[in-house]
């Protein structure tokens, strides 16, 4: 049996192993297309609809992969994670399916629906203040006190490999993508996708999308090293990070073509477009990638893949977002 | 070439002819399922997702079928319809594809998105006051003045036959439905579906769903004749009729098992459930049928088909509906 250390650095091979491991345990989510979207974006656009994934986001891929690779002792002690929401729900479900106890450290202002869903999967939720506390420290302390295995939302080889299975699927569904637009928070999703693309679709340009106020990866790529910015305030709560991960940045600096930015207003407009025209609910972080396509920020024309990372937004929040 | 009078009364045969005629011209919309929905409804539920249909509702089926059957003289003069919205958009698009001029009579308070979409398909829009004017009279006057062919939203054999193609498709996608829940306004959709079901799936109970305040068909079935009620005020604007059609009622009195009612609060909750859990936007009229499934008003258990008739609701209206 492989140990955790075998895949300290995720590779194309570890992504393909994850794809094998997850077969039948995650949805093969559909790829949505729309003539209205193509017209607005001036390109053939393919939305990989992870908003229709189990738990409402791609995060179940990384969580299931990581939990599947725990050894018996680790599984008996339980797992812990910090997350603004989707990773929490995903880890809670992945752990429950494996009979493993899960503890999740969440910001006090996380969407109520995400918190309720996390609890409904049987996880213990511990809250913190996003602007004063450091979630990494709280998580580390609890892990040490209780002997829990930390499954972080992106800074973990098995999580990155799991997220990469999304791109493996997509390249099997749509051929010859010129561009793949991927929302970037900590960078785990795009790192996994980039590893898959480098072998399966090497001519596809992998372009990250960040909120304008949360451009830590863009700045870090320009600087050639990880930069830290003030905690960003953006409606795209799922990708509001202040610095890239170490592991993810090492991959992303090698494999990304560029990172483009979108404003909160563009994100809102993309959510609205997707809702009104495609009748599909996507969350702000996912809408960031759609917004980049609508603004043609990955270049004009061609065949554009868009990772619609999730759809977890409760209707009260949705109403607020749509009338702001 | 068949004349309009051949199918003055729609039949199973005319529905099947419509299905042939519409092949490749409408989407074969997907059937959505959800474990969460099954659990909430206590049944296996199959949503026929006509919110993903061209123009955002099933109405394109009837409109295309009717426009396809115009003779050259009729096509040269043009068509006219009254509609609270979806039929208008559908007729506008169907007419444009056939190179026929379309005029649409719409209530002044119709959703802005529906009115804009109708105009964007090249139709001329004439507005009226829903509470003081009689749309039938306005339409008849314009038709007489300008020599236009009236294509009503439901009281028309070709329209009913076109709507029935939805059920033909559904019975090809899902077997052995115990119940089919269908929203009822004027009764054209359910009449067409009932005609299809009577031959293709005779053991399926066809159950209409009306808003509690707009129960004109339920009352008419009980009375054995068409009853007129005050113009209903309900959030389900697409099925807010005050009396059933003559043609539709003759079919529905024979073929429906029953009509059940749902409240506006239940409709709102069903919209929210579908949006939050299935990430899919449906309009209030469609949500009425989902609400009936959630309330188990068609009986408990079994295999329940639900006609999700459309998804045309702009986000501003959606926000209002969700916070009321």
Coordinates of C-alpha atoms in Angstrom, one line a residue:
Chain A
X1 CA 0.0 0.0 0.0
X2 CA 1.4 3.4 -0.9
X3 CA 2.3 5.7 2.0
X4 CA 1.4 9.4 2.1
X5 CA 5.0 10.3 1.3
X6 CA 5.0 8.6 -2.0
X7 CA 3.2 11.5 -3.7
X8 CA 4.6 14.5 -1.7
X9 CA 4.7 16.2 -5.1
X10 CA 1.7 15.6 -7.3
X11 CA 2.4 14.5 -10.9
X12 CA 0.5 13.5 -14.0
X13 CA 0.8 9.9 -12.8
X14 CA -0.7 10.7 -9.4
X15 CA -3.6 12.6 -11.1
X16 CA -4.3 9.5 -13.2
X17 CA -4.2 7.3 -10.2
X18 CA -6.7 9.6 -8.5
X19 CA -9.0 9.4 -11.5
X20 CA -8.9 5.6 -11.2
X21 CA -9.6 5.8 -7.5
X22 CA -12.5 8.2 -7.9
X23 CA -14.2 6.3 -10.6
X24 CA -17.9 5.8 -9.7
X25 CA -17.5 7.9 -6.6
X26 CA -17.9 11.3 -8.2
X27 CA -20.2 12.4 -10.9
X28 CA -18.9 12.7 -14.4
X29 CA -20.3 16.2 -14.6
X30 CA -21.8 17.5 -17.9
X31 CA -20.2 20.0 -20.2
X32 CA -22.8 22.8 -20.8
X33 CA -22.9 24.9 -24.0
X34 CA -25.1 27.8 -25.0
X35 CA -25.4 29.7 -28.3
X36 CA -26.0 32.9 -26.2
X37 CA -22.8 32.3 -24.3
X38 CA -20.8 31.7 -27.4
X39 CA -22.2 34.9 -29.0
X40 CA -21.4 36.9 -25.9
X41 CA -17.9 35.5 -25.5
X42 CA -17.0 35.4 -29.2
X43 CA -15.8 31.8 -28.9
X44 CA -17.0 28.3 -28.5
X45 CA -17.3 28.0 -24.8
X46 CA -17.5 24.7 -22.8
X47 CA -18.6 24.9 -19.2
X48 CA -17.4 22.0 -17.0
X49 CA -20.3 22.0 -14.6
X50 CA -18.9 21.1 -11.3
X51 CA -21.8 23.0 -9.7
X52 CA -23.6 19.7 -10.5
X53 CA -20.9 17.7 -8.7
X54 CA -21.6 15.9 -5.4
X55 CA -21.6 18.5 -2.6
X56 CA -22.0 21.2 -5.2
X57 CA -18.3 21.7 -6.1
X58 CA -15.2 20.0 -7.4
X59 CA -13.8 19.8 -3.8
X60 CA -15.2 16.3 -3.3
X61 CA -12.5 15.1 -5.8
X62 CA -9.6 16.1 -3.7
X63 CA -11.2 15.3 -0.4
X64 CA -12.2 11.7 -1.5
X65 CA -8.7 11.1 -2.9
X66 CA -7.0 12.3 0.3
X67 CA -9.3 10.3 2.6
X68 CA -8.9 7.2 0.5
X69 CA -5.2 7.3 1.1
X70 CA -5.3 7.5 4.9
X71 CA -3.8 4.5 6.7
X72 CA -5.7 2.6 9.3
X73 CA -4.2 4.5 12.2
X74 CA -4.9 7.8 10.6
X75 CA -8.5 6.8 9.7
X76 CA -9.1 5.8 13.3
X77 CA -7.9 9.2 14.7
X78 CA -9.9 11.3 12.2
X79 CA -9.3 14.3 9.9
X80 CA -9.4 18.1 10.3
X81 CA -9.5 20.9 7.7
X82 CA -9.9 24.6 7.5
X83 CA -12.1 25.9 4.7
X84 CA -14.3 28.7 3.6
X85 CA -17.0 26.2 2.8
X86 CA -16.8 23.8 -0.1
X87 CA -13.8 21.9 1.0
X88 CA -15.5 21.5 4.4
X89 CA -18.6 20.0 2.9
X90 CA -16.6 17.8 0.7
X91 CA -14.3 16.5 3.4
X92 CA -17.2 15.9 5.7
X93 CA -18.9 13.7 3.1
X94 CA -15.7 12.0 2.1
X95 CA -14.9 11.2 5.7
X96 CA -18.4 9.9 6.5
X97 CA -18.3 7.6 3.5
X98 CA -15.0 6.2 4.8
X99 CA -16.3 6.0 8.4
X100 CA -13.8 8.6 9.5
X101 CA -14.5 11.4 12.0
X102 CA -14.1 14.9 10.6
X103 CA -13.5 18.3 12.2
X104 CA -13.8 21.5 10.1
X105 CA -12.5 25.0 11.0
X106 CA -14.7 27.5 9.2
X107 CA -14.9 31.3 9.2
X108 CA -17.7 32.6 11.3
X109 CA -19.1 34.5 8.3
X110 CA -19.2 31.5 5.9
X111 CA -22.4 31.1 4.1
X112 CA -25.0 29.5 6.4
X113 CA -25.9 26.9 3.8
X114 CA -22.3 25.7 3.6
X115 CA -22.1 25.5 7.4
X116 CA -25.3 23.6 7.7
X117 CA -24.4 21.2 4.9
X118 CA -21.0 20.5 6.6
X119 CA -22.8 19.7 9.9
X120 CA -25.4 17.6 8.1
X121 CA -22.6 15.3 6.8
X122 CA -21.7 14.6 10.5
X123 CA -18.7 16.9 10.8
X124 CA -17.8 18.9 13.9
X125 CA -17.6 22.6 13.0
X126 CA -15.2 25.0 14.8
X127 CA -15.6 28.7 13.8
X128 CA -13.0 31.6 13.7
X129 CA -12.9 35.2 12.8
X130 CA -11.6 35.7 9.2
X131 CA -10.0 39.0 9.9
X132 CA -8.3 38.5 13.2
X133 CA -7.6 34.8 13.7
X134 CA -5.2 32.6 11.7
X135 CA -7.0 29.5 10.6
X136 CA -3.8 27.6 10.0
X137 CA -2.8 28.0 13.7
X138 CA -6.2 27.0 15.0
X139 CA -6.2 23.9 12.8
X140 CA -2.6 23.0 13.8
X141 CA -3.4 23.3 17.5
X142 CA -6.6 21.2 17.3
X143 CA -4.7 18.6 15.2
X144 CA -1.9 18.3 17.7
X145 CA -4.3 18.2 20.7
X146 CA -6.5 15.5 19.2
X147 CA -4.1 13.6 17.0
X148 CA -6.1 14.5 13.8
X149 CA -4.7 14.3 10.2
X150 CA -4.8 17.7 8.6
X151 CA -6.4 17.7 5.1
X152 CA -5.9 21.2 3.8
X153 CA -8.0 22.7 1.0
X154 CA -5.2 22.9 -1.5
X155 CA -1.7 22.5 0.0
X156 CA -1.6 18.7 -0.2
X157 CA -0.5 16.4 -2.9
X158 CA -3.5 14.1 -2.8
X159 CA -5.9 17.0 -2.8
X160 CA -4.2 18.5 -5.9
X161 CA -4.2 15.2 -7.6
X162 CA -7.8 14.7 -6.9
X163 CA -8.8 18.1 -8.3
X164 CA -6.8 17.3 -11.5
X165 CA -9.3 14.5 -12.3
X166 CA -11.7 17.2 -13.3
X167 CA -9.4 18.1 -16.3
X168 CA -8.9 14.4 -17.1
X169 CA -12.6 14.1 -17.5
X170 CA -13.0 17.4 -19.4
X171 CA -10.3 16.4 -22.0
X172 CA -12.2 13.2 -22.5
X173 CA -15.4 15.2 -23.1
X174 CA -14.2 18.1 -25.3
X175 CA -11.3 17.9 -27.7
X176 CA -8.8 20.6 -28.8
X177 CA -9.4 23.3 -26.3
X178 CA -7.3 26.3 -27.0
X179 CA -7.7 27.7 -23.5
X180 CA -8.8 26.5 -20.1
X181 CA -10.0 29.2 -17.7
X182 CA -9.7 28.1 -14.1
X183 CA -10.6 30.1 -10.9
X184 CA -7.5 30.5 -8.6
X185 CA -7.7 30.7 -4.9
X186 CA -4.9 28.7 -3.2
X187 CA -4.1 27.2 -6.6
X188 CA -4.8 23.5 -6.0
X189 CA -7.5 23.2 -8.6
X190 CA -5.5 24.8 -11.4
X191 CA -2.3 23.0 -10.4
X192 CA -4.1 19.6 -10.7
X193 CA -5.7 20.7 -14.0
X194 CA -2.4 22.0 -15.4
X195 CA -0.7 18.7 -14.5
X196 CA -3.4 16.8 -16.4
X197 CA -3.3 19.2 -19.4
X198 CA 0.5 19.1 -19.7
X199 CA 0.3 15.4 -20.7
X200 CA -3.3 15.1 -22.1
X201 CA -3.7 18.4 -24.0
X202 CA -0.3 20.2 -24.1
X203 CA -1.4 22.8 -26.6
X204 CA -4.2 24.1 -24.3
X205 CA -3.2 27.3 -22.5
X206 CA -4.0 27.1 -18.8
X207 CA -5.1 30.5 -17.6
X208 CA -5.9 31.3 -14.0
X209 CA -8.6 33.7 -13.0
X210 CA -8.5 35.8 -9.8
X211 CA -10.7 38.5 -8.4
X212 CA -9.1 41.9 -9.0
X213 CA -8.7 42.5 -5.2
X214 CA -7.3 39.0 -4.7
X215 CA -4.5 38.8 -7.2
X216 CA -1.9 37.1 -5.0
X217 CA -1.1 34.4 -7.6
X218 CA -0.8 36.9 -10.4
X219 CA 1.6 39.1 -8.3
X220 CA 3.5 36.0 -7.2
X221 CA 4.0 34.8 -10.8
X222 CA 5.3 38.3 -11.8
X223 CA 7.6 38.4 -8.8
X224 CA 8.8 34.8 -9.2
X225 CA 8.1 34.1 -5.6
X226 CA 5.1 33.8 -3.3
X227 CA 3.7 37.2 -2.3
X228 CA 1.2 37.9 0.4
X229 CA -1.5 40.6 0.0
X230 CA -4.0 41.9 2.5
X231 CA -6.9 39.5 3.0
X232 CA -9.0 40.4 0.0
X233 CA -12.7 41.5 0.2
X234 CA -14.5 40.1 -2.8
X235 CA -17.8 38.4 -3.4
X236 CA -15.8 35.4 -4.7
X237 CA -15.4 34.0 -1.2
X238 CA -14.1 30.7 -2.4
X239 CA -11.0 32.2 -4.0
X240 CA -10.3 35.0 -1.6
X241 CA -6.8 33.9 -0.6
X242 CA -4.0 36.2 0.5
X243 CA -1.1 34.0 -0.8
X244 CA -0.6 31.0 -3.0
X245 CA 0.3 27.6 -1.5
X246 CA 3.9 26.5 -1.7
X247 CA 3.2 23.2 -3.4
X248 CA 0.7 24.7 -5.7
X249 CA 2.9 27.7 -6.6
X250 CA 5.8 25.4 -7.6
X251 CA 3.5 23.7 -10.1
X252 CA 1.7 26.8 -11.3
X253 CA 4.8 28.9 -11.9
X254 CA 5.9 26.2 -14.4
X255 CA 2.6 25.4 -16.1
X256 CA 0.3 28.4 -16.2
X257 CA 0.3 30.7 -19.2
X258 CA -1.0 33.6 -17.2
X259 CA -3.4 34.8 -14.6
X260 CA -6.1 37.3 -15.6
X261 CA -8.3 39.4 -13.3
X262 CA -12.0 40.1 -13.1
X263 CA -14.0 42.7 -11.1
X264 CA -16.8 41.8 -8.6
X265 CA -19.2 43.6 -11.0
X266 CA -18.0 41.3 -13.8
X267 CA -18.5 38.3 -11.6
X268 CA -22.0 39.4 -10.7
X269 CA -22.9 39.9 -14.4
X270 CA -21.5 36.5 -15.2
X271 CA -23.6 34.8 -12.5
X272 CA -26.6 36.6 -13.8
X273 CA -26.0 35.6 -17.4
X274 CA -25.5 32.0 -16.5
X275 CA -28.6 32.0 -14.3
X276 CA -30.9 33.8 -16.8
X277 CA -29.6 32.3 -20.0
X278 CA -28.4 28.8 -19.0
X279 CA -30.8 28.5 -16.1
X280 CA -27.9 27.3 -14.0
X281 CA -26.8 28.5 -10.6
X282 CA -23.1 29.0 -10.1
X283 CA -21.2 30.5 -7.2
X284 CA -19.2 33.7 -7.5
X285 CA -15.8 31.9 -7.6
X286 CA -17.0 29.9 -10.6
X287 CA -18.5 33.0 -12.1
X288 CA -15.1 34.5 -12.1
X289 CA -14.0 32.1 -14.8
X290 CA -17.1 32.6 -16.8
X291 CA -16.6 36.4 -16.5
X292 CA -13.1 36.0 -17.9
X293 CA -14.6 34.2 -20.9
X294 CA -17.2 36.9 -21.4
X295 CA -14.6 39.6 -21.2
X296 CA -12.4 37.6 -23.7
X297 CA -9.5 37.9 -21.2
X298 CA -8.0 34.7 -22.4
X299 CA -7.8 36.0 -26.0
X300 CA -10.5 36.1 -28.7
X301 CA -12.1 33.2 -30.5
X302 CA -11.2 29.6 -30.5
X303 CA -12.4 26.8 -28.2
X304 CA -12.5 27.9 -24.5
X305 CA -13.0 25.5 -21.6
X306 CA -14.2 27.1 -18.4
X307 CA -14.1 25.3 -15.0
X308 CA -17.3 26.1 -13.3
X309 CA -16.0 25.1 -9.9
X310 CA -19.2 25.1 -7.8
X311 CA -22.7 26.2 -7.3
X312 CA -23.1 26.6 -3.6
X313 CA -24.8 29.9 -2.9
X314 CA -27.9 30.1 -0.9
X315 CA -30.8 32.1 -2.3
X316 CA -30.7 34.8 0.3
X317 CA -27.0 35.5 -0.6
X318 CA -27.9 35.2 -4.3
X319 CA -30.6 37.8 -3.9
X320 CA -28.2 40.2 -2.2
X321 CA -25.6 39.7 -5.0
X322 CA -28.1 40.3 -7.7
X323 CA -29.5 43.6 -6.4
X324 CA -26.2 45.1 -5.3
Chain B
X1 CA -50.9 19.3 -47.9
X2 CA -53.1 19.1 -44.8
X3 CA -55.3 22.1 -44.2
X4 CA -55.8 23.7 -40.7
X5 CA -59.2 22.1 -40.4
X6 CA -57.9 18.5 -40.5
X7 CA -56.8 18.6 -36.9
X8 CA -59.5 20.8 -35.4
X9 CA -59.5 18.4 -32.5
X10 CA -56.1 17.2 -31.5
X11 CA -55.5 13.5 -31.2
X12 CA -52.8 11.0 -30.4
X13 CA -52.0 10.9 -34.1
X14 CA -51.7 14.7 -34.4
X15 CA -49.3 14.7 -31.4
X16 CA -47.2 12.0 -33.1
X17 CA -47.2 14.0 -36.4
X18 CA -46.1 17.1 -34.4
X19 CA -43.2 15.1 -32.9
X20 CA -42.1 14.1 -36.4
X21 CA -42.4 17.7 -37.5
X22 CA -40.4 19.1 -34.6
X23 CA -37.5 16.6 -34.8
X24 CA -34.2 18.5 -34.7
X25 CA -36.0 21.8 -34.3
X26 CA -36.5 21.6 -30.5
X27 CA -34.1 20.3 -27.9
X28 CA -34.6 16.9 -26.5
X29 CA -34.4 18.3 -23.0
X30 CA -32.8 16.3 -20.2
X31 CA -34.6 14.5 -17.4
X32 CA -33.0 15.7 -14.1
X33 CA -32.9 13.6 -11.0
X34 CA -31.6 14.3 -7.5
X35 CA -31.2 12.1 -4.4
X36 CA -32.2 15.1 -2.3
X37 CA -35.4 15.6 -4.2
X38 CA -36.3 12.0 -4.0
X39 CA -35.8 12.0 -0.3
X40 CA -37.9 15.2 0.2
X41 CA -40.7 13.9 -2.1
X42 CA -40.6 10.3 -0.8
X43 CA -40.6 9.0 -4.4
X44 CA -38.4 8.6 -7.5
X45 CA -38.8 12.0 -9.2
X46 CA -38.0 12.7 -12.8
X47 CA -38.0 16.4 -13.8
X48 CA -38.5 17.0 -17.5
X49 CA -36.4 20.1 -17.8
X50 CA -38.2 22.3 -20.3
X51 CA -36.5 25.3 -18.6
X52 CA -33.6 24.2 -20.8
X53 CA -35.7 24.2 -23.9
X54 CA -35.2 26.8 -26.7
X55 CA -36.7 30.1 -25.6
X56 CA -36.7 28.8 -22.0
X57 CA -40.0 26.9 -22.0
X58 CA -42.1 24.2 -23.7
X59 CA -44.1 26.8 -25.6
X60 CA -41.7 26.6 -28.6
X61 CA -43.2 23.2 -29.3
X62 CA -46.7 24.4 -29.9
X63 CA -45.6 27.6 -31.6
X64 CA -43.3 25.8 -34.1
X65 CA -46.0 23.2 -34.8
X66 CA -48.6 25.8 -35.5
X67 CA -46.4 28.0 -37.6
X68 CA -45.3 25.0 -39.6
X69 CA -48.8 24.3 -40.6
X70 CA -49.7 27.8 -42.0
X71 CA -50.5 27.9 -45.7
X72 CA -48.6 30.3 -48.0
X73 CA -51.3 33.0 -47.8
X74 CA -51.4 32.9 -44.0
X75 CA -47.7 32.9 -43.8
X76 CA -47.5 36.0 -46.0
X77 CA -50.0 37.9 -43.8
X78 CA -48.4 37.1 -40.5
X79 CA -49.4 35.7 -37.1
X80 CA -50.6 37.3 -33.8
X81 CA -51.0 36.0 -30.3
X82 CA -51.8 37.1 -26.8
X83 CA -49.5 35.7 -24.0
X84 CA -48.2 36.4 -20.6
X85 CA -44.8 35.8 -21.9
X86 CA -43.5 32.4 -22.8
X87 CA -45.8 31.8 -25.7
X88 CA -45.0 35.2 -27.0
X89 CA -41.2 34.5 -27.1
X90 CA -41.9 31.1 -28.6
X91 CA -44.2 32.4 -31.3
X92 CA -41.8 35.2 -32.1
X93 CA -38.9 32.8 -32.6
X94 CA -41.0 30.2 -34.5
X95 CA -42.3 32.9 -36.8
X96 CA -38.8 34.4 -37.4
X97 CA -37.5 31.0 -38.4
X98 CA -40.3 30.6 -40.9
X99 CA -39.9 34.2 -42.2
X100 CA -43.3 35.1 -40.9
X101 CA -44.2 38.5 -39.3
X102 CA -45.4 38.2 -35.6
X103 CA -47.4 40.5 -33.4
X104 CA -47.8 39.8 -29.7
X105 CA -50.3 41.2 -27.3
X106 CA -48.8 41.2 -23.8
X107 CA -49.9 42.4 -20.4
X108 CA -48.2 45.7 -19.4
X109 CA -46.9 44.0 -16.2
X110 CA -45.3 41.0 -18.0
X111 CA -41.7 40.3 -16.8
X112 CA -39.4 42.7 -18.5
X113 CA -37.1 39.9 -19.6
X114 CA -39.9 38.2 -21.4
X115 CA -41.0 41.3 -23.2
X116 CA -37.4 42.1 -24.2
X117 CA -36.8 38.6 -25.5
X118 CA -40.0 38.8 -27.5
X119 CA -38.9 42.0 -29.2
X120 CA -35.4 40.6 -29.7
X121 CA -36.9 37.9 -31.8
X122 CA -38.3 40.5 -34.1
X123 CA -41.9 40.6 -33.0
X124 CA -44.1 43.7 -32.6
X125 CA -45.3 43.9 -29.0
X126 CA -48.7 45.5 -28.2
X127 CA -49.4 45.9 -24.4
X128 CA -52.7 45.9 -22.4
X129 CA -53.8 46.1 -18.8
X130 CA -54.3 42.6 -17.3
X131 CA -57.0 43.8 -14.9
X132 CA -59.2 46.0 -17.1
X133 CA -58.7 45.0 -20.8
X134 CA -59.7 41.8 -22.4
X135 CA -56.8 40.4 -24.4
X136 CA -58.9 38.2 -26.6
X137 CA -60.8 41.3 -27.8
X138 CA -57.7 43.3 -28.5
X139 CA -56.2 40.4 -30.4
X140 CA -59.3 39.7 -32.4
X141 CA -59.6 43.4 -33.4
X142 CA -55.9 43.6 -34.5
X143 CA -56.2 40.3 -36.4
X144 CA -59.3 41.5 -38.3
X145 CA -57.8 44.9 -39.1
X146 CA -54.5 43.5 -40.3
X147 CA -55.5 40.0 -41.7
X148 CA -53.3 38.2 -39.2
X149 CA -53.7 34.5 -38.2
X150 CA -54.4 34.2 -34.5
X151 CA -52.1 31.6 -32.8
X152 CA -53.5 31.4 -29.2
X153 CA -51.4 30.1 -26.4
X154 CA -53.5 27.0 -25.8
X155 CA -56.9 27.0 -27.5
X156 CA -55.6 25.6 -30.8
X157 CA -55.3 22.1 -32.0
X158 CA -51.8 22.5 -33.5
X159 CA -50.5 24.2 -30.3
X160 CA -51.9 21.4 -28.1
X161 CA -50.5 18.7 -30.4
X162 CA -47.1 20.5 -30.3
X163 CA -47.1 20.6 -26.5
X164 CA -47.9 16.9 -26.3
X165 CA -44.5 16.2 -27.9
X166 CA -43.0 16.9 -24.6
X167 CA -44.7 13.8 -23.1
X168 CA -43.8 11.7 -26.2
X169 CA -40.1 12.5 -25.4
X170 CA -40.5 12.0 -21.7
X171 CA -42.0 8.5 -22.1
X172 CA -39.1 7.6 -24.3
X173 CA -36.7 8.8 -21.6
X174 CA -38.3 7.3 -18.5
X175 CA -40.3 4.2 -18.2
X176 CA -43.3 3.2 -16.1
X177 CA -44.2 6.5 -14.5
X178 CA -47.0 6.1 -12.0
X179 CA -47.8 9.8 -12.0
X180 CA -47.2 12.8 -14.3
X181 CA -47.6 16.2 -12.6
X182 CA -48.3 19.0 -15.1
X183 CA -48.8 22.7 -14.4
X184 CA -52.3 23.9 -15.7
X185 CA -53.1 27.3 -16.9
X186 CA -55.3 27.2 -20.0
X187 CA -54.8 23.5 -20.1
X188 CA -53.0 23.1 -23.5
X189 CA -49.8 21.5 -22.1
X190 CA -51.6 18.9 -20.0
X191 CA -54.1 18.2 -22.7
X192 CA -51.3 17.4 -25.2
X193 CA -49.5 15.3 -22.6
X194 CA -52.6 13.4 -21.7
X195 CA -53.2 12.6 -25.3
X196 CA -49.7 11.2 -25.6
X197 CA -50.0 9.3 -22.3
X198 CA -53.3 7.7 -23.1
X199 CA -51.6 5.7 -25.9
X200 CA -48.0 5.6 -24.8
X201 CA -48.3 5.1 -21.1
X202 CA -51.9 4.4 -20.2
X203 CA -51.2 3.4 -16.6
X204 CA -49.7 6.8 -15.8
X205 CA -52.1 9.0 -13.9
X206 CA -52.1 12.5 -15.3
X207 CA -52.5 15.1 -12.5
X208 CA -52.8 18.8 -13.1
X209 CA -51.4 21.3 -10.7
X210 CA -52.9 24.8 -10.3
X211 CA -52.1 27.6 -7.9
X212 CA -54.6 27.7 -5.0
X213 CA -56.0 31.0 -6.1
X214 CA -56.2 30.0 -9.7
X215 CA -58.2 26.7 -9.5
X216 CA -60.4 27.3 -12.5
X217 CA -59.8 23.9 -14.1
X218 CA -60.2 22.0 -10.8
X219 CA -63.6 23.8 -10.2
X220 CA -64.6 23.2 -13.8
X221 CA -63.8 19.4 -13.5
X222 CA -65.9 19.3 -10.4
X223 CA -68.8 21.1 -12.0
X224 CA -68.5 19.2 -15.2
X225 CA -68.4 22.5 -17.2
X226 CA -66.1 25.4 -17.7
X227 CA -66.2 27.8 -14.8
X228 CA -64.8 31.3 -14.6
X229 CA -63.1 32.7 -11.5
X230 CA -61.8 36.2 -10.8
X231 CA -58.5 36.8 -12.4
X232 CA -56.2 35.1 -10.0
X233 CA -53.3 36.9 -8.3
X234 CA -50.5 34.4 -7.9
X235 CA -46.7 34.4 -8.3
X236 CA -47.3 31.7 -11.0
X237 CA -48.0 34.2 -13.7
X238 CA -47.7 31.7 -16.5
X239 CA -50.7 29.6 -15.2
X240 CA -52.8 32.5 -13.8
X241 CA -55.9 31.8 -16.0
X242 CA -59.5 32.5 -15.0
X243 CA -61.2 29.8 -17.1
X244 CA -60.1 26.7 -19.0
X245 CA -60.1 26.6 -22.8
X246 CA -63.0 24.9 -24.5
X247 CA -60.9 22.6 -26.6
X248 CA -58.5 21.8 -23.8
X249 CA -61.3 21.2 -21.3
X250 CA -63.0 18.7 -23.6
X251 CA -59.8 16.7 -23.6
X252 CA -58.9 17.3 -19.9
X253 CA -62.3 16.3 -18.5
X254 CA -61.8 12.9 -20.2
X255 CA -58.2 12.2 -19.5
X256 CA -57.1 13.8 -16.2
X257 CA -57.1 11.9 -13.0
X258 CA -57.4 15.0 -10.9
X259 CA -56.1 18.6 -10.3
X260 CA -54.3 19.4 -7.1
X261 CA -53.5 22.8 -5.7
X262 CA -50.4 24.4 -4.3
X263 CA -49.9 27.7 -2.4
X264 CA -47.7 30.5 -3.5
X265 CA -45.5 29.8 -0.4
X266 CA -45.1 26.2 -1.6
X267 CA -44.2 27.4 -5.0
X268 CA -41.6 29.7 -3.6
X269 CA -40.1 26.9 -1.5
X270 CA -40.0 24.6 -4.5
X271 CA -38.2 27.2 -6.6
X272 CA -35.7 27.6 -3.8
X273 CA -35.2 23.9 -3.4
X274 CA -34.6 23.4 -7.1
X275 CA -32.2 26.3 -7.2
X276 CA -30.2 25.5 -4.1
X277 CA -30.1 21.7 -4.5
X278 CA -30.3 21.1 -8.2
X279 CA -28.6 24.4 -9.2
X280 CA -31.4 24.8 -11.7
X281 CA -33.5 27.9 -12.3
X282 CA -37.2 27.2 -12.8
X283 CA -40.1 29.7 -13.1
X284 CA -43.0 29.8 -10.6
X285 CA -45.4 28.0 -12.9
X286 CA -42.9 25.1 -13.3
X287 CA -42.2 25.2 -9.5
X288 CA -45.9 24.6 -8.9
X289 CA -45.5 21.1 -10.3
X290 CA -42.4 20.5 -8.2
X291 CA -44.2 21.8 -5.2
X292 CA -47.0 19.2 -5.7
X293 CA -44.3 16.5 -5.8
X294 CA -42.7 17.8 -2.6
X295 CA -46.1 17.9 -0.9
X296 CA -46.8 14.4 -2.1
X297 CA -50.1 15.7 -3.5
X298 CA -50.1 13.1 -6.3
X299 CA -50.0 10.3 -3.7
X300 CA -47.0 8.8 -1.9
X301 CA -44.1 6.8 -3.4
X302 CA -43.7 5.4 -6.8
X303 CA -42.2 7.0 -9.9
X304 CA -43.3 10.6 -10.4
X305 CA -42.7 12.6 -13.6
X306 CA -42.8 16.4 -13.2
X307 CA -43.1 18.7 -16.2
X308 CA -40.8 21.6 -15.4
X309 CA -42.4 23.8 -17.9
X310 CA -40.0 26.7 -18.1
X311 CA -37.2 28.8 -16.5
X312 CA -37.9 32.3 -17.6
X313 CA -37.6 34.5 -14.5
X314 CA -35.3 37.5 -14.4
X315 CA -33.0 37.7 -11.5
X316 CA -34.6 40.9 -10.1
X317 CA -37.9 39.1 -9.9
X318 CA -36.2 36.0 -8.6
X319 CA -34.7 38.1 -5.8
X320 CA -38.1 39.5 -4.9
X321 CA -39.6 36.0 -4.9
X322 CA -36.9 34.6 -2.6
X323 CA -37.1 37.3 0.0
X324 CA -40.9 37.7 0.2

